Amino acid sequence: MVKAMEEMSIQATEMNRLREKVASLETDYKLAQLKQKEEAQKAQRMSERIKVLEKYLTLEKPLGKTKEMLWANIIDSVNDIWPSIQVIFEKTVLIKIAMEAIQKVKEELEDKPEDANRLIHFLTNKNRYELQELDIEDKTETILEIRKVFSKRNLMLNLEEKCHYMQVAIDRFMAKFQIFREKCLPSPLVINDKHMTQLDYGNRLRQLAKEQASSSSIKALRTGKVLYNTFKNLFFLEHEIKHLFLTKPNFAKYTEADEIYRRMMNVKLPNAKWWEIMIDLL
């Protein structure tokens, strides 16, 4: 009995020792987990710090601020020259309308100028009695009617010349603006050659400026050449847009062309039947 009690006491002691061991292991395990969590948090903080330092090293913030400043200057310059751009757009619309009308007038005239010369020469060499035999009561009135051919032709040629000079100026402007587009400036034209309003175009530029400023960084060696290459397109746009129009376009040529266009359209050529009768006289 005593022996059994001694064995039970030994077993109880061993069990208590094991429990203490397990408790110690659990404590060590919890401490290890806590330490591991702290190490993970520390690693996360270091990683975030590294990202911040990388941004500083790539000059992202100062580059972004510089781009914002340059774009602000570009947008101000665009706003300053927008009235001149509006003149260009309105001239383009007028030229399109005028050239369509010119083509119709050319088709309407055909050989009439040559025939008109012959008719006038024919009538001016006829006396009153000869004209009466031809059923022409008023020679001067008849010649004035024939001269409408020359009036319309001369107005058409004058309008064509005005449109040509305006188109040359527009083409010169568009060639310059194409260079701007190659430097990342968006086109103010939209579908079917319609143009944006000043407000819409300004919003488009501000959105582009925001996109560029938010993606500013240099991963290469930060030398003066690298920095210049980063901004050279914006430097170019800032300078060239400001000096795009040495002489601001106005509506003088537009008004002249529009006046000639209206006068041309108001000239009514003799009707086809009357003209055939005149031609038969020859």
XYZ file of C-alpha atoms in Angstrom:
282
model
C 0.000 0.000 0.000
C 2.788 2.302 0.977
C 4.599 1.391 -2.211
C 1.517 2.181 -4.294
C 1.213 5.546 -2.578
C 4.846 6.317 -3.304
C 4.367 5.486 -7.019
C 1.267 7.682 -7.172
C 3.220 10.544 -5.573
C 6.009 10.104 -8.136
C 3.488 10.106 -11.002
C 1.757 13.217 -9.631
C 5.102 14.971 -9.391
C 5.977 13.952 -12.975
C 2.558 15.133 -14.201
C 2.983 18.521 -12.520
C 6.436 18.815 -14.059
C 5.007 18.051 -17.503
C 2.194 20.564 -17.008
C 4.706 23.213 -16.094
C 6.722 22.290 -19.192
C 3.636 22.532 -21.433
C 2.697 25.881 -19.861
C 6.254 27.083 -20.427
C 6.152 25.940 -24.069
C 2.772 27.664 -24.599
C 4.151 30.872 -23.117
C 7.239 30.644 -25.335
C 4.990 29.986 -28.366
C 2.793 33.001 -27.618
C 5.871 35.161 -27.113
C 7.260 33.904 -30.426
C 3.972 34.718 -32.202
C 3.926 38.173 -30.659
C 7.517 38.747 -31.682
C 6.794 37.486 -35.189
C 3.818 39.884 -35.449
C 5.951 42.756 -34.230
C 8.655 41.845 -36.751
C 6.037 41.725 -39.546
C 4.715 45.163 -38.557
C 8.234 46.491 -38.418
C 8.942 45.087 -41.884
C 5.708 46.714 -43.196
C 6.721 50.088 -41.786
C 10.162 49.767 -43.327
C 8.628 48.861 -46.681
C 6.386 51.931 -46.591
C 9.336 54.094 -45.637
C 11.351 52.700 -48.525
C 8.535 53.652 -50.929
C 8.513 57.186 -49.559
C 12.286 57.428 -49.933
C 12.038 56.052 -53.489
C 9.594 58.831 -54.363
C 12.046 61.396 -53.042
C 14.890 59.754 -54.921
C 12.900 59.800 -58.205
C 12.027 63.489 -57.610
C 8.338 62.672 -58.083
C 6.994 65.507 -55.938
C 9.180 68.373 -57.243
C 8.794 67.128 -60.825
C 5.029 66.988 -60.410
C 4.951 70.548 -59.029
C 7.110 71.788 -61.895
C 4.841 70.160 -64.458
C 1.799 71.692 -62.788
C 3.417 75.121 -63.052
C 4.337 74.669 -66.725
C 0.869 73.392 -67.611
C -0.705 76.339 -65.790
C 1.346 78.694 -68.000
C 0.366 76.724 -71.119
C -3.341 76.856 -70.226
C -3.114 80.614 -69.611
C -1.481 81.067 -73.029
C -4.162 78.960 -74.715
C -6.854 81.093 -73.089
C -5.085 84.242 -74.314
C -4.959 83.084 -77.955
C -8.355 81.354 -77.998
C -10.125 84.342 -79.672
C -7.601 84.047 -82.517
C -8.182 80.297 -82.739
C -11.921 81.031 -82.892
C -11.285 83.283 -85.915
C -9.457 80.392 -87.603
C -12.333 78.004 -86.930
C -14.945 80.422 -88.296
C -12.858 81.066 -91.411
C -12.652 77.317 -91.964
C -16.445 77.039 -91.905
C -16.831 79.958 -94.334
C -14.242 78.518 -96.723
C -16.056 75.191 -96.807
C -19.386 76.887 -97.629
C -17.759 79.216 -100.159
C -15.863 76.453 -101.994
C -19.034 74.403 -102.373
C -20.780 77.456 -103.827
C -17.814 78.164 -106.137
C -17.979 74.640 -107.509
C -21.712 75.026 -108.242
C -21.101 78.382 -109.966
C -18.397 76.847 -112.150
C -20.795 74.109 -113.185
C -23.504 76.703 -113.816
C -21.249 78.949 -115.911
C -19.677 76.259 -118.092
C -18.908 78.000 -121.450
C -21.176 80.981 -120.810
C -18.334 83.576 -120.480
C -17.047 82.779 -123.983
C -20.589 82.763 -125.395
C -21.320 86.040 -123.600
C -18.375 87.736 -125.324
C -19.613 86.558 -128.679
C -23.164 87.698 -127.947
C -22.102 91.158 -126.811
C -19.911 91.563 -129.889
C -22.821 90.398 -132.068
C -25.371 92.773 -130.491
C -23.129 95.849 -130.443
C -22.708 95.538 -134.195
C -26.446 95.478 -134.899
C -28.496 98.548 -135.559
C -31.972 99.195 -134.207
C -33.770 97.769 -137.224
C -31.688 94.612 -137.252
C -32.399 94.123 -133.573
C -36.125 94.559 -134.139
C -35.979 91.765 -136.702
C -34.392 89.628 -133.970
C -37.188 90.551 -131.519
C -34.784 92.464 -129.306
C -36.463 95.640 -128.105
C -33.766 96.959 -125.758
C -30.176 96.250 -126.716
C -28.681 97.784 -123.565
C -30.994 95.834 -121.272
C -30.176 92.632 -123.151
C -26.422 93.259 -122.879
C -26.761 94.032 -119.162
C -28.508 90.694 -118.716
C -25.697 88.946 -120.576
C -23.062 90.751 -118.488
C -24.428 89.050 -115.373
C -22.336 86.086 -116.535
C -19.176 88.179 -116.166
C -20.343 89.637 -112.859
C -20.887 86.194 -111.372
C -17.658 84.832 -112.816
C -15.586 87.769 -111.521
C -17.124 87.500 -108.073
C -16.495 83.763 -108.106
C -12.828 84.240 -109.065
C -12.422 86.969 -106.443
C -13.997 84.774 -103.773
C -11.791 81.857 -104.801
C -8.718 84.048 -104.385
C -9.854 85.278 -100.958
C -10.497 81.702 -99.850
C -7.056 80.671 -101.103
C -5.274 83.295 -98.995
C -7.353 82.449 -95.940
C -6.653 78.738 -96.459
C -2.907 79.398 -96.667
C -3.041 81.116 -93.264
C -5.173 78.300 -91.834
C -2.816 75.633 -93.189
C 0.123 77.470 -91.643
C -1.686 77.535 -88.310
C -2.647 73.844 -88.545
C 0.951 72.900 -89.397
C 2.140 74.637 -86.224
C -0.610 73.041 -84.185
C 0.343 69.619 -85.537
C 3.791 70.164 -84.026
C 2.080 70.988 -80.729
C 0.109 67.748 -80.973
C 3.361 65.834 -81.415
C 4.470 67.471 -78.149
C 1.381 66.031 -76.378
C -0.998 69.013 -76.729
C -4.467 67.621 -77.569
C -6.281 68.797 -80.684
C -9.193 71.212 -80.206
C -10.962 69.460 -83.081
C -13.419 66.647 -82.485
C -15.491 64.407 -84.773
C -16.466 65.813 -88.205
C -14.005 68.731 -87.855
C -16.121 70.375 -85.160
C -14.121 72.131 -82.480
C -14.350 72.147 -78.713
C -15.567 75.128 -76.770
C -12.957 77.055 -74.818
C -14.363 75.626 -71.577
C -14.217 72.002 -72.806
C -10.707 72.412 -74.175
C -9.524 74.026 -70.949
C -10.959 71.118 -68.951
C -9.192 68.660 -71.278
C -5.868 70.428 -70.717
C -6.333 70.486 -66.945
C -7.082 66.750 -66.944
C -3.962 66.080 -69.005
C -1.888 68.258 -66.664
C -3.197 66.329 -63.666
C -2.364 62.977 -65.289
C 1.177 64.046 -66.146
C 1.855 65.574 -62.732
C 0.710 62.398 -60.953
C 3.091 60.199 -62.973
C 6.241 62.286 -62.609
C 9.415 60.403 -61.758
C 12.935 59.840 -63.040
C 14.354 56.367 -62.746
C 17.558 57.135 -64.620
C 20.560 59.019 -63.251
C 19.303 62.533 -62.378
C 21.584 64.682 -64.551
C 20.815 68.095 -66.048
C 20.232 66.506 -69.465
C 17.762 63.996 -68.038
C 15.863 66.745 -66.225
C 15.760 68.905 -69.371
C 14.499 66.015 -71.490
C 11.730 65.492 -68.938
C 10.439 69.035 -69.452
C 11.555 69.958 -72.970
C 8.127 69.357 -74.584
C 6.447 71.513 -71.950
C 9.115 74.215 -72.288
C 8.506 74.172 -76.047
C 4.718 74.415 -75.694
C 4.966 77.148 -73.067
C 7.067 79.341 -75.376
C 5.573 78.572 -78.791
C 1.887 78.828 -77.837
C 2.518 82.206 -76.248
C 4.070 83.442 -79.517
C 1.856 81.492 -81.932
C 0.285 84.588 -83.489
C 2.779 87.365 -84.150
C -0.096 89.222 -85.794
C -3.465 88.309 -84.372
C -5.939 87.165 -87.039
C -9.116 89.186 -87.345
C -12.383 89.080 -89.243
C -11.347 91.577 -91.952
C -10.643 88.954 -94.631
C -13.538 86.868 -93.345
C -15.914 89.816 -93.804
C -14.542 90.584 -97.277
C -14.964 86.982 -98.370
C -18.435 86.750 -96.842
C -19.494 89.948 -98.623
C -18.247 88.660 -101.982
C -19.942 85.322 -101.361
C -23.279 87.012 -100.716
C -22.953 89.275 -103.744
C -22.106 86.269 -105.911
C -25.116 84.345 -104.667
C -27.371 87.344 -105.369
C -26.372 87.470 -109.027
C -28.953 85.487 -110.986
C -27.810 84.254 -114.361
C -30.195 84.413 -117.307
C -32.537 81.434 -117.345
C -31.640 78.496 -119.572
C -34.447 79.066 -122.121
C -33.588 82.750 -122.612
C -29.913 81.873 -122.985
C -30.649 79.264 -125.645
C -32.589 81.865 -127.620
C -29.639 84.241 -127.445
C -27.197 81.542 -128.502
C -29.430 80.686 -131.489
C -28.936 84.253 -132.730
C -25.296 83.459 -133.328
